[in-house]
DNA sequence: AATACGTGGGT
DNA sequence: TACCCAAGTAT
C-alpha cells in the first residue's frame, strides 16, 4: 500500500467532509477531553448538545472540581455509563490540585487520569497537543479490518496489533490529530456497519473491497444473550409528595435517584411484587391504586418491562421510610423531580406522568 | 480474557 | 421483532 497516498486521500476527504463539531474550531485540551469522554460508546450526534451545556456549566477544570457530584450527575443524565461523569470530576480535582488547573500534555500523565484509557489518551494528545500517537477506537478497527482484510476477530490481540502497526506507520507528523479524527470520521460516515464504498476516499487501498470480503469484515465476537426481566415500580404519593431514593455506590446507576420497586419473582403479579418491594426496600405498606403506564427500556444486556403504579399508603399512619436498599431518600414535591438525575426508564415515567392529565393536579400543586 | 457498565438509533 | 452497536474503561 502507498501510505503517503492513503494519508493524503484521507485528509483531503476529511477537510471537505468533516462534521462541524463545537470543539473542532479551537481544540483546547479541556473541551477535547470532555468530548472524548462523552463520545465513549455514544454517537457523536448525541454528544453535541450535552457538550454545549457542559461548557456553559463547567467552563474549565476548576469549575468542574468545585461542582457537587449531584450536579455533575444531573448534567450527565441520559448519557449512561455514569462512572464517566464521576471520573471526569475526580480527574478535574487532580488537574487543579497537581497541575495548577492546566491539563497535562504528557501522554503517560494523561493516561493516568481516571476514566482515561489508551484510546482517550491518544485522542487528547494528538488532537489537543499535536503529538503523533495513535487513537484507535471501534471506527479505526473497523476501517482497518477492511483495509487490511483481517480475518481474525478484530478485538483480539493479533488483529489489534496489525491495526496499531499500520496506524503508526501512516500517522503524519504534521497533522496527527486530524489524521486520527479523519479515520474515525470515515468509520462513522462512510465505512460504517453497512459501508458506502463507492464514495470512500481510500477504496483503492482497501483489500476487502478488492477481494469482495467487505460484508465479512470486521470479524465480530459471538453476541451475548439478552436477559428479559419484568419489574414493578411505584410512585408513592403522600400529602402531595412522592417518595424517591438514591441508589447505592456499588449498584447499577450509582448515585442516581429512583422510585422504589424491583423484579417480579416467579408467579408474582406486578402489584404483588410492588407491595413486597416496598416492604423490603423502605418498610412501608402500600396499595397500588392505579396503573400509570408500562415503560420498556434496556441497560447493558437486560431488556426491562417496567410496570408503573401510582400508590397510596396502606394505613393512615405513615411511618418514616427506612432505606434498606438506598443511601438516602425522602418525599419530594413532584415538580422538583426535574432536579434529580434518574435512570432513563424512571425519567420516562416522570415525563409520562407530567404529560398525562390524570396527574396534572399532582404536578400543579407542587 | 471476560464482564459490567446505559442509552438510543438503525436495519 | 430482534438484533447490532456507538470516538471505551475499569476490574
Tab-separated table of C-alpha atoms (C1' of nucleotides) in Angstrom:
chain	number	residue	atom	x	y	z
A	1	UNK	CA	0.000	0.000	0.000
A	2	UNK	CA	1.162	3.520	-0.785
A	3	UNK	CA	0.943	5.005	2.707
A	4	UNK	CA	1.610	8.591	1.693
A	5	UNK	CA	-1.178	8.468	-0.858
A	6	UNK	CA	-3.562	6.803	1.606
A	7	UNK	CA	-2.957	9.564	4.142
A	8	UNK	CA	-3.311	12.348	1.579
A	9	UNK	CA	-6.571	10.891	0.197
A	10	UNK	CA	-7.941	10.526	3.703
A	11	UNK	CA	-7.011	14.020	4.870
A	12	UNK	CA	-8.339	15.636	1.683
A	13	UNK	CA	-11.631	13.833	2.211
A	14	UNK	CA	-11.682	14.894	5.873
A	15	UNK	CA	-11.043	18.545	5.029
A	16	UNK	CA	-14.014	18.517	2.671
A	17	UNK	CA	-16.442	16.339	4.651
A	18	UNK	CA	-15.768	16.648	8.350
A	19	UNK	CA	-18.695	17.468	10.585
A	20	UNK	CA	-18.790	20.797	12.293
A	21	UNK	CA	-18.395	19.969	15.999
A	22	UNK	CA	-18.241	22.644	18.714
A	23	UNK	CA	-14.758	21.724	19.965
A	24	UNK	CA	-13.229	21.433	16.494
A	25	UNK	CA	-12.854	25.173	15.917
A	26	UNK	CA	-10.396	25.589	18.751
A	27	UNK	CA	-9.372	22.170	20.041
A	28	UNK	CA	-8.153	23.004	23.535
A	29	UNK	CA	-7.419	20.074	25.846
A	30	UNK	CA	-10.360	20.681	28.184
A	31	UNK	CA	-13.147	20.744	25.553
A	32	UNK	CA	-11.496	17.883	23.669
A	33	UNK	CA	-11.215	15.827	26.855
A	34	UNK	CA	-14.888	16.322	27.689
A	35	UNK	CA	-15.934	15.477	24.137
A	36	UNK	CA	-13.860	12.298	24.137
A	37	UNK	CA	-15.294	11.059	27.431
A	38	UNK	CA	-18.835	11.826	26.306
A	39	UNK	CA	-18.216	10.086	22.990
A	40	UNK	CA	-17.209	6.792	24.601
A	41	UNK	CA	-19.800	4.242	23.429
A	42	UNK	CA	-22.001	7.160	22.412
A	43	UNK	CA	-22.807	8.523	18.982
A	44	UNK	CA	-21.429	11.970	18.182
A	45	UNK	CA	-24.813	13.418	17.293
A	46	UNK	CA	-25.961	12.833	20.856
A	47	UNK	CA	-22.785	14.304	22.337
A	48	UNK	CA	-23.067	17.777	20.813
A	49	UNK	CA	-25.906	19.155	22.954
A	50	UNK	CA	-24.524	17.679	26.168
A	51	UNK	CA	-21.137	19.189	25.370
A	52	UNK	CA	-22.558	22.671	24.773
A	53	UNK	CA	-24.475	22.571	28.034
A	54	UNK	CA	-21.475	21.162	29.887
A	55	UNK	CA	-19.234	24.008	28.746
A	56	UNK	CA	-21.771	26.541	29.991
A	57	UNK	CA	-21.991	24.875	33.410
A	58	UNK	CA	-18.344	23.906	33.786
A	59	UNK	CA	-16.184	26.150	31.569
A	60	UNK	CA	-12.891	24.865	32.993
A	61	UNK	CA	-11.453	22.136	35.261
A	62	UNK	CA	-11.724	24.409	38.273
A	63	UNK	CA	-15.483	24.893	37.893
A	64	UNK	CA	-15.862	21.149	37.466
A	65	UNK	CA	-13.765	20.282	40.508
A	66	UNK	CA	-15.876	22.601	42.637
A	67	UNK	CA	-19.238	21.268	41.472
A	68	UNK	CA	-21.125	18.823	43.722
A	69	UNK	CA	-21.295	15.252	42.423
A	70	UNK	CA	-25.105	15.520	42.385
A	71	UNK	CA	-24.943	18.409	39.948
A	72	UNK	CA	-22.453	16.628	37.707
A	73	UNK	CA	-24.628	13.508	37.585
A	74	UNK	CA	-27.645	15.642	36.702
A	75	UNK	CA	-25.671	17.161	33.826
A	76	UNK	CA	-24.853	13.636	32.671
A	77	UNK	CA	-28.427	12.330	32.995
A	78	UNK	CA	-29.394	10.306	29.928
A	79	UNK	CA	-25.859	9.710	28.628
A	80	UNK	CA	-25.368	6.493	30.605
A	81	UNK	CA	-22.158	4.955	31.960
A	82	UNK	CA	-22.302	7.339	34.881
A	83	UNK	CA	-18.852	6.434	36.177
A	84	UNK	CA	-17.616	8.572	33.296
A	85	UNK	CA	-19.097	11.635	34.993
A	86	UNK	CA	-17.679	10.725	38.393
A	87	UNK	CA	-14.252	10.112	36.885
A	88	UNK	CA	-14.254	13.403	34.995
A	89	UNK	CA	-14.913	15.180	38.251
A	90	UNK	CA	-12.168	13.269	40.074
A	91	UNK	CA	-9.725	13.987	37.253
A	92	UNK	CA	-10.623	17.682	37.350
A	93	UNK	CA	-9.763	17.759	41.043
A	94	UNK	CA	-6.369	16.228	40.278
A	95	UNK	CA	-5.761	18.699	37.468
A	96	UNK	CA	-6.490	21.586	39.820
A	97	UNK	CA	-4.513	20.186	42.755
A	98	UNK	CA	-1.480	18.781	40.952
A	99	UNK	CA	-1.188	20.777	37.743
A	100	UNK	CA	-2.495	24.183	38.738
A	101	UNK	CA	-5.594	23.809	36.585
A	102	UNK	CA	-3.604	23.176	33.379
A	103	UNK	CA	-4.434	19.966	31.529
A	104	UNK	CA	-1.247	17.825	31.338
A	105	UNK	CA	0.313	17.260	27.907
A	106	UNK	CA	2.439	14.192	28.660
A	107	UNK	CA	0.593	11.153	27.233
A	108	UNK	CA	1.612	8.987	30.189
A	109	UNK	CA	0.226	11.542	32.646
A	110	UNK	CA	-2.954	11.958	30.595
A	111	UNK	CA	-3.340	8.174	30.616
A	112	UNK	CA	-3.077	8.112	34.413
A	113	UNK	CA	-6.175	10.265	34.934
A	114	UNK	CA	-9.314	8.388	36.000
A	115	UNK	CA	-11.565	7.451	33.090
A	116	UNK	CA	-8.819	7.925	30.500
A	117	UNK	CA	-7.612	4.756	28.799
A	118	UNK	CA	-5.326	4.087	25.851
A	119	UNK	CA	-7.705	5.406	23.228
A	120	UNK	CA	-8.713	8.618	25.000
A	121	UNK	CA	-5.136	9.474	25.992
A	122	UNK	CA	-4.076	9.146	22.355
A	123	UNK	CA	-7.021	11.208	21.153
A	124	UNK	CA	-6.329	14.099	23.541
A	125	UNK	CA	-2.560	14.017	22.983
A	126	UNK	CA	-2.922	14.080	19.215
A	127	UNK	CA	-5.906	16.402	18.817
A	128	UNK	CA	-5.184	18.960	21.531
A	129	UNK	CA	-1.371	18.747	21.704
A	130	UNK	CA	-0.409	17.667	18.171
A	131	UNK	CA	1.518	14.623	19.314
A	132	UNK	CA	1.988	11.795	16.783
A	133	UNK	CA	0.322	8.998	18.756
A	134	UNK	CA	-2.479	6.686	17.586
A	135	UNK	CA	-6.068	6.848	18.824
A	136	UNK	CA	-7.634	3.528	17.953
A	137	UNK	CA	-11.352	3.217	18.577
A	138	UNK	CA	-14.016	0.944	17.153
A	139	UNK	CA	-14.189	3.029	13.964
A	140	UNK	CA	-10.470	2.696	13.298
A	141	UNK	CA	-10.576	-1.037	13.993
A	142	UNK	CA	-13.459	-1.464	11.563
A	143	UNK	CA	-11.779	0.622	8.854
A	144	UNK	CA	-8.525	-1.326	9.025
A	145	UNK	CA	-10.215	-4.697	9.430
A	146	UNK	CA	-11.427	-3.913	5.909
A	147	UNK	CA	-8.399	-2.101	4.509
A	148	UNK	CA	-6.114	-4.936	5.647
A	149	UNK	CA	-8.828	-7.606	5.231
A	150	UNK	CA	-8.161	-9.014	8.699
A	151	UNK	CA	-9.854	-12.404	9.097
A	152	UNK	CA	-9.397	-12.814	12.874
A	153	UNK	CA	-11.729	-11.266	15.470
A	154	UNK	CA	-10.757	-7.606	15.414
A	155	UNK	CA	-10.981	-7.050	19.191
A	156	UNK	CA	-8.378	-9.763	19.801
A	157	UNK	CA	-4.685	-9.009	20.212
A	158	UNK	CA	-3.459	-10.211	16.816
A	159	UNK	CA	-5.845	-8.071	14.766
A	160	UNK	CA	-5.496	-5.075	17.044
A	161	UNK	CA	-1.729	-5.291	16.773
A	162	UNK	CA	-1.863	-5.243	12.977
A	163	UNK	CA	-4.083	-2.176	13.058
A	164	UNK	CA	-1.886	-0.326	15.502
A	165	UNK	CA	1.272	-1.031	13.490
A	166	UNK	CA	-0.440	0.224	10.366
A	167	UNK	CA	-1.728	3.398	12.032
A	168	UNK	CA	1.719	4.203	13.447
A	169	UNK	CA	3.219	3.869	10.019
A	170	UNK	CA	0.627	6.084	8.331
A	171	UNK	CA	0.404	8.747	11.047
A	172	UNK	CA	1.675	12.057	9.605
A	173	UNK	CA	3.905	14.167	11.863
A	174	UNK	CA	2.254	17.405	10.824
A	175	UNK	CA	-1.439	16.531	11.346
A	176	UNK	CA	-1.721	13.585	13.758
A	177	UNK	CA	-4.916	14.873	15.372
A	178	UNK	CA	-6.648	15.398	12.044
A	179	UNK	CA	-5.460	12.014	10.828
A	180	UNK	CA	-6.899	10.225	13.858
A	181	UNK	CA	-10.149	12.132	13.596
A	182	UNK	CA	-10.302	11.508	9.851
A	183	UNK	CA	-10.107	7.744	10.394
A	184	UNK	CA	-12.898	7.905	12.946
A	185	UNK	CA	-14.959	10.238	10.779
A	186	UNK	CA	-14.531	7.863	7.841
A	187	UNK	CA	-15.654	4.966	10.012
A	188	UNK	CA	-18.678	6.905	11.220
A	189	UNK	CA	-19.805	8.403	7.906
A	190	UNK	CA	-18.623	6.027	5.161
A	191	UNK	CA	-17.026	2.836	6.449
A	192	UNK	CA	-19.884	2.106	8.845
A	193	UNK	CA	-21.503	-1.250	9.546
A	194	UNK	CA	-23.110	-1.074	6.118
A	195	UNK	CA	-20.393	0.797	4.233
A	196	UNK	CA	-20.832	3.190	1.317
A	197	UNK	CA	-17.802	2.035	-0.647
A	198	UNK	CA	-18.491	3.999	-3.844
A	199	UNK	CA	-17.810	7.313	-2.056
A	200	UNK	CA	-14.857	6.043	0.002
A	201	UNK	CA	-11.667	8.092	-0.460
A	202	UNK	CA	-9.397	5.133	0.303
A	203	UNK	CA	-11.186	2.314	-1.527
A	204	UNK	CA	-8.199	1.962	-3.866
A	205	UNK	CA	-6.168	0.878	-0.815
A	206	UNK	CA	-8.810	-1.468	0.590
A	207	UNK	CA	-8.055	-5.186	0.396
A	208	UNK	CA	-11.532	-6.278	1.454
A	209	UNK	CA	-13.014	-4.045	-1.240
A	210	UNK	CA	-10.736	-5.607	-3.851
A	211	UNK	CA	-11.456	-9.144	-2.681
A	212	UNK	CA	-15.187	-8.741	-2.126
A	213	UNK	CA	-14.984	-9.608	1.573
A	214	UNK	CA	-16.363	-6.298	2.867
A	215	UNK	CA	-19.507	-7.982	4.177
A	216	UNK	CA	-17.422	-10.368	6.295
A	217	UNK	CA	-15.264	-7.645	7.877
A	218	UNK	CA	-14.760	-6.944	10.655
A	219	UNK	CA	-14.980	-10.411	12.190
A	220	UNK	CA	-17.076	-9.912	15.311
A	221	UNK	CA	-17.165	-11.863	18.567
A	222	UNK	CA	-20.254	-14.016	19.210
A	223	UNK	CA	-23.162	-11.971	20.541
A	224	UNK	CA	-24.165	-12.201	24.191
A	225	UNK	CA	-27.532	-13.404	25.335
A	226	UNK	CA	-30.143	-10.817	26.170
A	227	UNK	CA	-31.898	-11.216	29.513
A	228	UNK	CA	-35.519	-10.164	29.693
A	229	UNK	CA	-36.877	-9.060	33.043
A	230	UNK	CA	-40.167	-7.727	34.336
A	231	UNK	CA	-40.115	-5.077	37.021
A	232	UNK	CA	-42.644	-3.160	39.044
A	233	UNK	CA	-42.155	0.336	40.361
A	234	UNK	CA	-44.445	2.553	42.356
A	235	UNK	CA	-44.852	6.269	42.813
A	236	UNK	CA	-45.988	6.546	46.411
A	237	UNK	CA	-47.777	9.834	46.950
A	238	UNK	CA	-48.344	11.112	50.453
A	239	UNK	CA	-49.593	14.606	51.229
A	240	UNK	CA	-48.857	15.691	47.682
A	241	UNK	CA	-45.257	14.447	47.704
A	242	UNK	CA	-43.610	11.458	46.008
A	243	UNK	CA	-41.105	9.046	47.537
A	244	UNK	CA	-37.709	8.686	45.847
A	245	UNK	CA	-34.438	7.101	46.898
A	246	UNK	CA	-30.788	7.381	45.887
A	247	UNK	CA	-29.051	4.265	44.608
A	248	UNK	CA	-26.021	2.761	46.292
A	249	UNK	CA	-22.472	3.360	45.009
A	250	UNK	CA	-21.839	-0.361	44.351
A	251	UNK	CA	-25.088	-0.858	42.436
A	252	UNK	CA	-26.212	-0.206	38.883
A	253	UNK	CA	-26.823	3.529	38.380
A	254	UNK	CA	-24.765	4.526	41.438
A	255	UNK	CA	-25.865	7.843	42.907
A	256	UNK	CA	-28.900	8.196	40.655
A	257	UNK	CA	-32.414	8.502	42.074
A	258	UNK	CA	-35.395	6.217	41.522
A	259	UNK	CA	-38.817	5.207	42.738
A	260	UNK	CA	-38.755	2.064	44.893
A	261	UNK	CA	-39.523	-1.193	43.101
A	262	UNK	CA	-37.867	-4.291	41.749
A	263	UNK	CA	-38.042	-7.501	39.753
A	264	UNK	CA	-41.095	-9.738	39.707
A	265	UNK	CA	-40.462	-13.103	41.315
A	266	UNK	CA	-41.764	-16.386	39.927
A	267	UNK	CA	-45.570	-16.335	39.752
A	268	UNK	CA	-45.909	-12.820	41.117
A	269	UNK	CA	-48.148	-10.152	39.645
A	270	UNK	CA	-46.629	-6.673	39.273
A	271	UNK	CA	-48.873	-5.418	42.098
A	272	UNK	CA	-47.711	-8.191	44.432
A	273	UNK	CA	-44.067	-7.515	43.593
A	274	UNK	CA	-44.577	-3.842	44.255
A	275	UNK	CA	-46.086	-4.387	47.707
A	276	UNK	CA	-43.267	-6.787	48.588
A	277	UNK	CA	-40.536	-4.467	47.297
A	278	UNK	CA	-41.913	-1.513	49.229
A	279	UNK	CA	-41.815	-3.578	52.421
A	280	UNK	CA	-38.286	-4.784	51.725
A	281	UNK	CA	-36.753	-1.571	50.482
A	282	UNK	CA	-38.418	1.113	52.605
A	283	UNK	CA	-40.502	-0.830	55.178
A	284	UNK	CA	-43.771	0.785	54.100
A	285	UNK	CA	-47.135	-0.865	53.339
A	286	UNK	CA	-48.555	0.478	50.115
A	287	UNK	CA	-51.633	-0.091	47.972
A	288	UNK	CA	-51.188	0.061	44.176
A	289	UNK	CA	-54.090	2.278	43.238
A	290	UNK	CA	-53.811	2.852	39.541
A	291	UNK	CA	-51.601	1.617	36.722
A	292	UNK	CA	-49.752	4.601	35.292
A	293	UNK	CA	-48.095	3.039	32.272
A	294	UNK	CA	-45.631	0.401	31.124
A	295	UNK	CA	-42.136	1.572	30.261
A	296	UNK	CA	-39.824	-0.586	28.168
A	297	UNK	CA	-36.133	0.184	28.367
A	298	UNK	CA	-32.822	-1.561	28.307
A	299	UNK	CA	-29.492	-1.376	30.052
A	300	UNK	CA	-26.333	-3.360	29.340
A	301	UNK	CA	-27.667	-6.819	28.448
A	302	UNK	CA	-31.062	-6.501	30.118
A	303	UNK	CA	-34.377	-5.722	28.462
A	304	UNK	CA	-36.767	-4.427	31.053
A	305	UNK	CA	-40.529	-4.175	31.031
A	306	UNK	CA	-41.360	-1.881	33.916
A	307	UNK	CA	-44.940	-1.832	35.226
A	308	UNK	CA	-45.598	1.509	36.891
A	309	UNK	CA	-48.240	2.208	39.541
A	310	UNK	CA	-49.491	5.139	41.487
A	311	UNK	CA	-49.542	4.060	45.129
A	312	UNK	CA	-51.024	5.288	48.368
A	313	UNK	CA	-50.084	4.356	51.931
A	314	UNK	CA	-51.994	1.286	53.177
A	315	UNK	CA	-52.598	2.917	56.565
A	316	UNK	CA	-53.472	6.412	57.654
A	317	UNK	CA	-50.412	6.486	59.828
A	318	UNK	CA	-47.317	6.698	57.611
A	319	UNK	CA	-44.086	5.942	59.457
A	320	UNK	CA	-40.799	7.375	58.232
A	321	UNK	CA	-39.362	5.147	55.474
A	322	UNK	CA	-36.316	3.024	56.319
A	323	UNK	CA	-33.965	2.916	53.326
A	324	UNK	CA	-32.668	-0.658	53.198
A	325	UNK	CA	-31.701	-0.555	49.514
A	326	UNK	CA	-30.520	3.021	49.136
A	327	UNK	CA	-28.119	5.516	50.697
A	328	UNK	CA	-30.854	8.065	51.330
A	329	UNK	CA	-34.287	9.145	50.200
A	330	UNK	CA	-37.426	11.004	51.068
A	331	UNK	CA	-40.670	12.591	49.929
A	332	UNK	CA	-40.255	15.425	47.415
A	333	UNK	CA	-42.525	17.798	45.517
A	334	UNK	CA	-43.364	16.267	42.114
A	335	UNK	CA	-42.250	19.442	40.346
A	336	UNK	CA	-38.786	19.097	41.879
A	337	UNK	CA	-38.302	15.636	40.352
A	338	UNK	CA	-36.766	17.589	37.476
A	339	UNK	CA	-33.791	18.450	39.674
A	340	UNK	CA	-32.661	14.865	40.314
A	341	UNK	CA	-30.813	12.516	37.970
A	342	UNK	CA	-32.887	9.404	37.189
A	343	UNK	CA	-32.122	6.369	35.002
A	344	UNK	CA	-33.844	6.724	31.660
A	345	UNK	CA	-36.705	4.345	32.455
A	346	UNK	CA	-37.694	6.306	35.536
A	347	UNK	CA	-37.140	9.602	33.723
A	348	UNK	CA	-39.577	8.460	31.055
A	349	UNK	CA	-42.099	7.507	33.722
A	350	UNK	CA	-41.839	11.026	35.159
A	351	UNK	CA	-42.238	12.582	31.709
A	352	UNK	CA	-45.250	10.377	31.048
A	353	UNK	CA	-46.937	11.471	34.281
A	354	UNK	CA	-46.212	15.126	33.645
A	355	UNK	CA	-47.956	14.872	30.283
A	356	UNK	CA	-50.916	12.799	31.439
A	357	UNK	CA	-53.980	14.714	32.554
A	358	UNK	CA	-54.653	12.180	35.297
A	359	UNK	CA	-51.654	13.533	37.178
A	360	UNK	CA	-51.886	17.203	36.237
A	361	UNK	CA	-53.164	18.207	39.646
A	362	UNK	CA	-50.340	16.409	41.402
A	363	UNK	CA	-47.722	18.318	39.451
A	364	UNK	CA	-49.541	21.643	39.599
A	365	UNK	CA	-49.813	21.599	43.393
A	366	UNK	CA	-46.085	21.428	43.872
B	1	DA	C1'	-9.563	-12.617	28.721
B	2	DA	C1'	-14.104	-11.763	30.089
B	3	DT	C1'	-17.553	-8.976	32.081
B	4	DA	C1'	-20.080	-4.908	33.821
B	5	DC	C1'	-21.398	-0.578	32.777
B	6	DG	C1'	-26.576	2.902	29.821
B	7	DT	C1'	-28.807	4.546	26.220
B	8	DG	C1'	-30.909	5.393	21.791
B	9	DG	C1'	-30.978	4.730	16.938
B	10	DG	C1'	-30.675	1.859	12.778
B	11	DT	C1'	-31.937	-2.079	9.797
C	1	DT	C1'	-39.231	-8.202	16.325
C	2	DA	C1'	-34.600	-8.890	17.153
C	3	DC	C1'	-30.503	-7.923	16.795
C	4	DC	C1'	-26.345	-4.645	16.082
C	5	DC	C1'	-23.534	-1.408	18.188
C	6	DA	C1'	-21.554	3.682	19.029
C	7	DA	C1'	-14.915	8.472	19.313
C	8	DG	C1'	-14.075	2.617	25.827
C	9	DT	C1'	-12.607	1.997	30.740
C	10	DA	C1'	-12.045	-0.485	34.945
C	11	DT	C1'	-11.553	-4.635	37.163
